[in-house]
PDB file of C-alpha atoms in Angstrom:
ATOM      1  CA  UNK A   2      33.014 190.336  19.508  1.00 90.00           C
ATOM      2  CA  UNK A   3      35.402 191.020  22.147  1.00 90.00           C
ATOM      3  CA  UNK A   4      33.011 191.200  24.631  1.00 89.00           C
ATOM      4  CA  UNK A   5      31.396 188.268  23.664  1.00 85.00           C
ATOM      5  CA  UNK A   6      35.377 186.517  23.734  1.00 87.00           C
ATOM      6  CA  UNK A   7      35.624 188.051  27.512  1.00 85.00           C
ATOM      7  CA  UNK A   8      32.781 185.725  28.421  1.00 82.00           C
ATOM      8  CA  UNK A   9      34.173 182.734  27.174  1.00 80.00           C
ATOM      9  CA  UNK A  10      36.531 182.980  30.257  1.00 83.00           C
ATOM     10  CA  UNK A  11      35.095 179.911  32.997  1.00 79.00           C
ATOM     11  CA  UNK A  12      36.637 180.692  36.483  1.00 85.00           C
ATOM     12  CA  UNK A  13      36.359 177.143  38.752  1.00 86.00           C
ATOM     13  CA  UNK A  14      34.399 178.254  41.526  1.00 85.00           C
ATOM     14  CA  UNK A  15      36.391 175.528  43.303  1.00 85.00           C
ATOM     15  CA  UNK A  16      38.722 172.822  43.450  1.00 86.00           C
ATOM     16  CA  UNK A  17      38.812 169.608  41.655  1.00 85.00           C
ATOM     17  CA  UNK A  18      38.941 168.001  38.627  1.00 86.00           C
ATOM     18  CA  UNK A  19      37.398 169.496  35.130  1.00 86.00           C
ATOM     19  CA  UNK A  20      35.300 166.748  33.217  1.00 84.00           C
ATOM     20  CA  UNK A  21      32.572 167.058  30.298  1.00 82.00           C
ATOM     21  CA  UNK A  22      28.987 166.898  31.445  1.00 81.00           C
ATOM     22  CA  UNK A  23      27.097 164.079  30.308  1.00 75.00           C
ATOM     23  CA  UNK A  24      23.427 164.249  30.275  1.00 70.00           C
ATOM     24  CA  UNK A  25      22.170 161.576  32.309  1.00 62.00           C
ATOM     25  CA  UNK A  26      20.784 160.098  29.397  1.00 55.00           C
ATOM     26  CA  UNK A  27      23.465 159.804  27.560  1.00 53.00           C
ATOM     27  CA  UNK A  28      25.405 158.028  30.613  1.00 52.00           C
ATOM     28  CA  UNK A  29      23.591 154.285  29.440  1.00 48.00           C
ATOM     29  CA  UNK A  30      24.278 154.606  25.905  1.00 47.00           C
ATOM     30  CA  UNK A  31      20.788 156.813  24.757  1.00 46.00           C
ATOM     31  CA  UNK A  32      21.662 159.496  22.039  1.00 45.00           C
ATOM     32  CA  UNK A  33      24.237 161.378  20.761  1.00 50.00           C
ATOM     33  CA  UNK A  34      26.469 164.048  22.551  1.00 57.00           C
ATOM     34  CA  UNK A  35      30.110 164.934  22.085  1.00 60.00           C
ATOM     35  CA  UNK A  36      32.433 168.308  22.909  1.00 70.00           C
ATOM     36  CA  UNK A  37      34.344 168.776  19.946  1.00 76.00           C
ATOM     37  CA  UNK A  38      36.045 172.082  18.263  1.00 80.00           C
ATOM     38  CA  UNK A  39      32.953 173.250  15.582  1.00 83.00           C
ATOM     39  CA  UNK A  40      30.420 171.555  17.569  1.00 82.00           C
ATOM     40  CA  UNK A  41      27.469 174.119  17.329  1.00 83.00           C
ATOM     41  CA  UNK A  42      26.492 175.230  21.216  1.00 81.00           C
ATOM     42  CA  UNK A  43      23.142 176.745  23.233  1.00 83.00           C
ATOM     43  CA  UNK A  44      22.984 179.442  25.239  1.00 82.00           C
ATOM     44  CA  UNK A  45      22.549 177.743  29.155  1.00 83.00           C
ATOM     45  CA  UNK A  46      24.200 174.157  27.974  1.00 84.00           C
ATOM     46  CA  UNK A  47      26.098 172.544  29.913  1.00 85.00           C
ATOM     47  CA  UNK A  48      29.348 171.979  29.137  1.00 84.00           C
ATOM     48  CA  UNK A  49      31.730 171.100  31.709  1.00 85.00           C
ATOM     49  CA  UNK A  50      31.341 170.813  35.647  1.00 85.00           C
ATOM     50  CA  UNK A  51      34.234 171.020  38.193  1.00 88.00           C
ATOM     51  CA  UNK A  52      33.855 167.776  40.591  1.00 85.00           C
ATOM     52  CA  UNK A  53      35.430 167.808  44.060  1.00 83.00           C
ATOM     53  CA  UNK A  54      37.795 164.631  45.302  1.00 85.00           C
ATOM     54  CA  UNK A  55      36.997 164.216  49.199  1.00 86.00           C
ATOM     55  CA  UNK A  56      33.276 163.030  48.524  1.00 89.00           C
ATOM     56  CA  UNK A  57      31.942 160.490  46.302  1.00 91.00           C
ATOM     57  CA  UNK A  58      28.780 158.367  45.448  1.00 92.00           C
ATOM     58  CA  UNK A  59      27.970 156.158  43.706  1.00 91.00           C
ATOM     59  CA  UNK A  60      25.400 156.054  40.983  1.00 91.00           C
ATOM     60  CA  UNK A  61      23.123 152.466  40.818  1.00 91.00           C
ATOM     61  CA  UNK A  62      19.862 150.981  39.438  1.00 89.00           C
ATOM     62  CA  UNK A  63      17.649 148.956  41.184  1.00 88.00           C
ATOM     63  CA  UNK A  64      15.083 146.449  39.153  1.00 85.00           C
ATOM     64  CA  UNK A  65      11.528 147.361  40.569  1.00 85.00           C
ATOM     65  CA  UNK A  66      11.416 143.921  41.884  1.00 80.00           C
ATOM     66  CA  UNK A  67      13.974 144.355  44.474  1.00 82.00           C
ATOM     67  CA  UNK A  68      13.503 148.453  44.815  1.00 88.00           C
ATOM     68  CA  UNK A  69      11.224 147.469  48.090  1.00 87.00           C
ATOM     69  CA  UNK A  70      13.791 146.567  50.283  1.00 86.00           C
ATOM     70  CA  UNK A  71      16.173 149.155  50.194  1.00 91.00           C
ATOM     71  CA  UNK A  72      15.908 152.071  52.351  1.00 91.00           C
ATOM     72  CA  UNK A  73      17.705 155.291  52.943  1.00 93.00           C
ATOM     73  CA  UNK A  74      20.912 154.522  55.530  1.00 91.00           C
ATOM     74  CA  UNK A  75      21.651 151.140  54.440  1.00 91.00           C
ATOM     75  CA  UNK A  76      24.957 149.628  54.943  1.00 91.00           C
ATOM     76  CA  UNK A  77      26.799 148.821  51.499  1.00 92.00           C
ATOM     77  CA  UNK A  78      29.610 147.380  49.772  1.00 91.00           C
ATOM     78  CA  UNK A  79      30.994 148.885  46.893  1.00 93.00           C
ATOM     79  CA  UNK A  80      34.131 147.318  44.439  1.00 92.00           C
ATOM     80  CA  UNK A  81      35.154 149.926  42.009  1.00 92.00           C
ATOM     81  CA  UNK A  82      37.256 148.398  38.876  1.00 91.00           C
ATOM     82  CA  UNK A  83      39.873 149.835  39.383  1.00 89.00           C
ATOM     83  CA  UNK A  84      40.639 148.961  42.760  1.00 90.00           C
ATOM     84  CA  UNK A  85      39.072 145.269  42.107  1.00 88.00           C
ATOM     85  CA  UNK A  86      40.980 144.274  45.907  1.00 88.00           C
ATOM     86  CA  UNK A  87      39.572 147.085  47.684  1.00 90.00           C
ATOM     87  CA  UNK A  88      35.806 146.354  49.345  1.00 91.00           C
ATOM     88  CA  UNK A  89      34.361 149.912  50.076  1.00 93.00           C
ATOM     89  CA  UNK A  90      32.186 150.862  52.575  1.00 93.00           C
ATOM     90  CA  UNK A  91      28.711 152.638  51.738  1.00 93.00           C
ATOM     91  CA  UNK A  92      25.635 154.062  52.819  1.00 94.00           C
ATOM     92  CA  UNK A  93      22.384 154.683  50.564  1.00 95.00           C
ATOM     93  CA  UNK A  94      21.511 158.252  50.792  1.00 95.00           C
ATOM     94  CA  UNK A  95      18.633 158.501  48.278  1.00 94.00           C
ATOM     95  CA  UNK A  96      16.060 156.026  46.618  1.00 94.00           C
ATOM     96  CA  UNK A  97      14.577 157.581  43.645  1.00 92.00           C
ATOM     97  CA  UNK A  98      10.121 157.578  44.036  1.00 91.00           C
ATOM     98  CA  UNK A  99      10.150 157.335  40.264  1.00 88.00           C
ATOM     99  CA  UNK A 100      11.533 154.375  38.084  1.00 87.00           C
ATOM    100  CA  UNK A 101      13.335 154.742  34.987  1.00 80.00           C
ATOM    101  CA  UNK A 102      13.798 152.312  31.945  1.00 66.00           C
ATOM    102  CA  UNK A 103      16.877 151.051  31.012  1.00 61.00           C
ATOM    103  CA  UNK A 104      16.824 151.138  27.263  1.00 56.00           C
ATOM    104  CA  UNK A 105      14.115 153.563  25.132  1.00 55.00           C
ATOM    105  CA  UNK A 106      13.804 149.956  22.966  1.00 53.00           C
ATOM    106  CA  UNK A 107      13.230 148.081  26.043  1.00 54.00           C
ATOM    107  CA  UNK A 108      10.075 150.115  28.183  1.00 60.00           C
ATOM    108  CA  UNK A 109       8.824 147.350  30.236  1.00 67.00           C
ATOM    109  CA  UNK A 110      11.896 146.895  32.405  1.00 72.00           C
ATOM    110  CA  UNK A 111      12.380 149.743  34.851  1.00 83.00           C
ATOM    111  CA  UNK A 112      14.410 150.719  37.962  1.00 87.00           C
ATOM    112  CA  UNK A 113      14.776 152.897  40.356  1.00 91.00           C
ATOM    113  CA  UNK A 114      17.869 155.032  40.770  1.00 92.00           C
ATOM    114  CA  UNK A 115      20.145 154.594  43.965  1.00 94.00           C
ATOM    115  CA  UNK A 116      22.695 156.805  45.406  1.00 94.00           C
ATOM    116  CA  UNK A 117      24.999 155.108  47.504  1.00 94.00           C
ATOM    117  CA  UNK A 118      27.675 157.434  49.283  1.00 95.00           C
ATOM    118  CA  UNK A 119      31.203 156.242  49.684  1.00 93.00           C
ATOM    119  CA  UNK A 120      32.901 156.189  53.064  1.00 92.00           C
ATOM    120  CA  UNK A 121      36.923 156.997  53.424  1.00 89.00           C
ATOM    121  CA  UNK A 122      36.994 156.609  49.329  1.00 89.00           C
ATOM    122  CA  UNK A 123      40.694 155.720  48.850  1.00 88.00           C
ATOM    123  CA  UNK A 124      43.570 157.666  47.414  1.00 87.00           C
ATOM    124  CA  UNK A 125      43.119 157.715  43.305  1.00 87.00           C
ATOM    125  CA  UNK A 126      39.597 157.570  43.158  1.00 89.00           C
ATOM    126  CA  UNK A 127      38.331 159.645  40.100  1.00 88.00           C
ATOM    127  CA  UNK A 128      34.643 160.614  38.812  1.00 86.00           C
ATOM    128  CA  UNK A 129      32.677 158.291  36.101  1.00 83.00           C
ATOM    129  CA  UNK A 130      34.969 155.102  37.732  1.00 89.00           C
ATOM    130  CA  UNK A 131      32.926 152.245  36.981  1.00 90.00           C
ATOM    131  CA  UNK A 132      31.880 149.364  40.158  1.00 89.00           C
ATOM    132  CA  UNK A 133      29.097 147.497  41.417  1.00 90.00           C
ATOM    133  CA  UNK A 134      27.646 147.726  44.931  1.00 91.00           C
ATOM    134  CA  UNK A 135      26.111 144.957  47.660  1.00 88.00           C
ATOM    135  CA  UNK A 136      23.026 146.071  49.425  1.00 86.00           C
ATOM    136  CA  UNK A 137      22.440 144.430  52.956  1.00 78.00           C
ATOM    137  CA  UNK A 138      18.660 144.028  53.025  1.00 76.00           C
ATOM    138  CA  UNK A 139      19.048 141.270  55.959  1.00 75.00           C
ATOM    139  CA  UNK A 140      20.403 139.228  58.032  1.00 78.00           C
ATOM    140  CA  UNK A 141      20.066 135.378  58.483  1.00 82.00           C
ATOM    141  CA  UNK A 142      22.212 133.806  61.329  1.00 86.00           C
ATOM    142  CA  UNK A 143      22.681 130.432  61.882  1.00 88.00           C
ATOM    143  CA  UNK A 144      20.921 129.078  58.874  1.00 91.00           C
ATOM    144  CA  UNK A 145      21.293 126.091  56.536  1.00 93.00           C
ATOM    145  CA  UNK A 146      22.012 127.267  52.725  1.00 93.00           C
ATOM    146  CA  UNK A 147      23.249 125.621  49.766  1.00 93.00           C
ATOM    147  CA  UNK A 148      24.482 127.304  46.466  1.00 91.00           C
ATOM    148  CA  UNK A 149      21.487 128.101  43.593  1.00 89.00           C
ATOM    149  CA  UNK A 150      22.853 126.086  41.062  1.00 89.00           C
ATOM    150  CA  UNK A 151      22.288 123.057  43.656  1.00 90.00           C
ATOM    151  CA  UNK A 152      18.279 123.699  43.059  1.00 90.00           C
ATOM    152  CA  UNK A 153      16.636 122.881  40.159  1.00 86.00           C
ATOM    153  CA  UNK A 154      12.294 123.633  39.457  1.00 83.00           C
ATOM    154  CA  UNK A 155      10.722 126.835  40.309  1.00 76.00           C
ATOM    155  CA  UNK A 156       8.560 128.735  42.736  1.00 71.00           C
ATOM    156  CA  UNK A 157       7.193 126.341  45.457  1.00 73.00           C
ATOM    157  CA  UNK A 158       8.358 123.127  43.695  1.00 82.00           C
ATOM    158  CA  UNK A 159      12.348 123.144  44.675  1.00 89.00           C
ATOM    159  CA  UNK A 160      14.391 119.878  44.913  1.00 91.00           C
ATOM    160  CA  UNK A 161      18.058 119.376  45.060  1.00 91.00           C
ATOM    161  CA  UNK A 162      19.953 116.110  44.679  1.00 91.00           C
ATOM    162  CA  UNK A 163      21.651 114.456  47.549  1.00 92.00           C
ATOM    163  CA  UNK A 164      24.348 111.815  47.157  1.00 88.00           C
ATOM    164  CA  UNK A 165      24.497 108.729  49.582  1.00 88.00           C
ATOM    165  CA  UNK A 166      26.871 106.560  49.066  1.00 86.00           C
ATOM    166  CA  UNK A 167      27.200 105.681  45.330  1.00 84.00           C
ATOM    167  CA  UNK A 168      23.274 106.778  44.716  1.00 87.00           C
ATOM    168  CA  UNK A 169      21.593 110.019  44.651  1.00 87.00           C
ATOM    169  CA  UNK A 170      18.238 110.912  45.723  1.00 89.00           C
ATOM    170  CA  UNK A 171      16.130 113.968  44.707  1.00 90.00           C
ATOM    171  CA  UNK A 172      15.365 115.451  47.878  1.00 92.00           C
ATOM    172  CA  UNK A 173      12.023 118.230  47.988  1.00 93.00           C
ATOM    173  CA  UNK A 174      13.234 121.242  49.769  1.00 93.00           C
ATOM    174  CA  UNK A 175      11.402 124.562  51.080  1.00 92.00           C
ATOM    175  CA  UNK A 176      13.020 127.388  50.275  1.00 90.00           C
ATOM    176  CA  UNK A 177      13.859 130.702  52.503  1.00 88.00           C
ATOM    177  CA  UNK A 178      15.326 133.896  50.990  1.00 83.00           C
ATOM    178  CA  UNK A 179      18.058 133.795  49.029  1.00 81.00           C
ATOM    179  CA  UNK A 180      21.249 136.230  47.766  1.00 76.00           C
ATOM    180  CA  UNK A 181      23.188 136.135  44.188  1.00 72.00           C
ATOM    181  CA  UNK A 182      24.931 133.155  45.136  1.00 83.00           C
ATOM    182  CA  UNK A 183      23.261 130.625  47.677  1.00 88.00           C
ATOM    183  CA  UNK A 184      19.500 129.950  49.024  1.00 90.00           C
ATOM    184  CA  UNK A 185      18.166 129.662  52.738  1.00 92.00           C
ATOM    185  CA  UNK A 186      16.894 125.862  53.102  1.00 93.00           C
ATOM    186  CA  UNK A 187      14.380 125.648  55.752  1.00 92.00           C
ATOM    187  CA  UNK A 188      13.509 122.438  55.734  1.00 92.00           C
ATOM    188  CA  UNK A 189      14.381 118.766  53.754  1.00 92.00           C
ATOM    189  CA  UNK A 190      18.068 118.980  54.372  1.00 93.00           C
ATOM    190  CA  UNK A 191      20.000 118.351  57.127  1.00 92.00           C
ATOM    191  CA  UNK A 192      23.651 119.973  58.326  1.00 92.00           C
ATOM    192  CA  UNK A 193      26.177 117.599  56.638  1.00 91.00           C
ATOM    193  CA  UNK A 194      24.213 116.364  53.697  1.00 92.00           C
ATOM    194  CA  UNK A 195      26.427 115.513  50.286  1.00 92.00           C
ATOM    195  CA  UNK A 196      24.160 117.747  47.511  1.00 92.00           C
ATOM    196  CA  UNK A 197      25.247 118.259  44.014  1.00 90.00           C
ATOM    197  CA  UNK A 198      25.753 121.984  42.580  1.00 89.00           C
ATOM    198  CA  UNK A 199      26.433 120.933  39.151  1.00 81.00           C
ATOM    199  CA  UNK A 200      23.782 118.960  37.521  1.00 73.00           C
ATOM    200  CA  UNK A 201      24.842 119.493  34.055  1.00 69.00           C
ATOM    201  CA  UNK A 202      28.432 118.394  35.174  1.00 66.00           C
ATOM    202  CA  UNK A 203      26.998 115.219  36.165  1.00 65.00           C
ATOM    203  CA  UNK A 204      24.882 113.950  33.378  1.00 61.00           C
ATOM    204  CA  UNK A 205      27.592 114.827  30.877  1.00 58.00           C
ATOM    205  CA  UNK A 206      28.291 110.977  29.196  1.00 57.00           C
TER     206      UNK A 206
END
């Protein structure tokens, strides 16, 4: 028994911070797993790990519909929570071959996991911080875009609403590519045109 104690001694084989280890898993809410006093342990379980504070990355998921254009050495943007004024620089360093779902009751949505490695993270940042991260798949110069909520249909058939004067006219537009918050118009608008981003704004009585 005292031989067995003597083993229960865990020298950090360097420095940094002690956290539990959660099983990847478990990170996104699947299954149980806790370290508690009486919790009934394995021999080769991992228990704890030592993380080091000079190098960090961050952990994302990609939807498979997107997963194409992201490549190894991208430039990124990354806003951790609890530096919500602080935009981060990045650099993808791995794209998983392999998707994985997001939810064991949910099997037909997958991605693909992303590591995205911080540059000159600042002072305070800590391991499992929570953030979200901006991938630069392109550029666009010089182009004509609107917001999304300005468009309204689907696929091929876009239109957007222009106001002239006291009237507005539903105006068909081709679209280009697009990012969270605005769409490339390529043609049917001009520079300078009046269009309407909230439709349901509009039509309230």
């Amino acid at each position: 028994a005292e031989e067995q104690l003597q083993q229960c001694t865990l020298v950090a084989p360097r420095d940094g911070m002690l956290v539990y280890y959660v099983p990847e898993g478990n990170r996104f809410g699947r299954g149980l797993w806790a370290v508690a006093a009486g919790e009934t342990v394995r021999e080769g379980q991992k228990l704890v790990r030592v993380v080091g504070l000079k190098q960090f990355a961050l952990a994302a998921r990609v939807h498979e519909s997107q997963v194409a254009a992201v490549r190894v050495g991208q430039a990124a943007q990354v806003r951790v929570d609890a530096f919500p004024d602080k935009l981060l620089r990045g650099k993808v360093t791995r794209v998983a071959a392999v998707a994985s779902v997001t939810d064991w009751l949910v099997t037909d949505v997958k991605v693909y996991p992303v590591t995205i490695a911080i540059e000159d993270p600042p002072e305070g940042l800590k391991p499992d911080m929570s953030g979200e991260v901006q991938l630069a798949t392109g550029e666009h110069k010089g182009v004509l875009q609107v917001p999304r909520t300005a468009l309204v249909g689907a696929g091929r058939e876009r239109a957007c609403f222009v106001r002239s004067g006291q009237e507005l006219y539903e105006r068909k537009v081709v679209t280009g590519v697009s990012n969270a918050t605005a769409v490339e118009v390529t043609d049917g608008l001009k520079e300078g045109d009046l269009v309407v981003t909230d439709l349901a704004l509009l039509l309230r009585p």
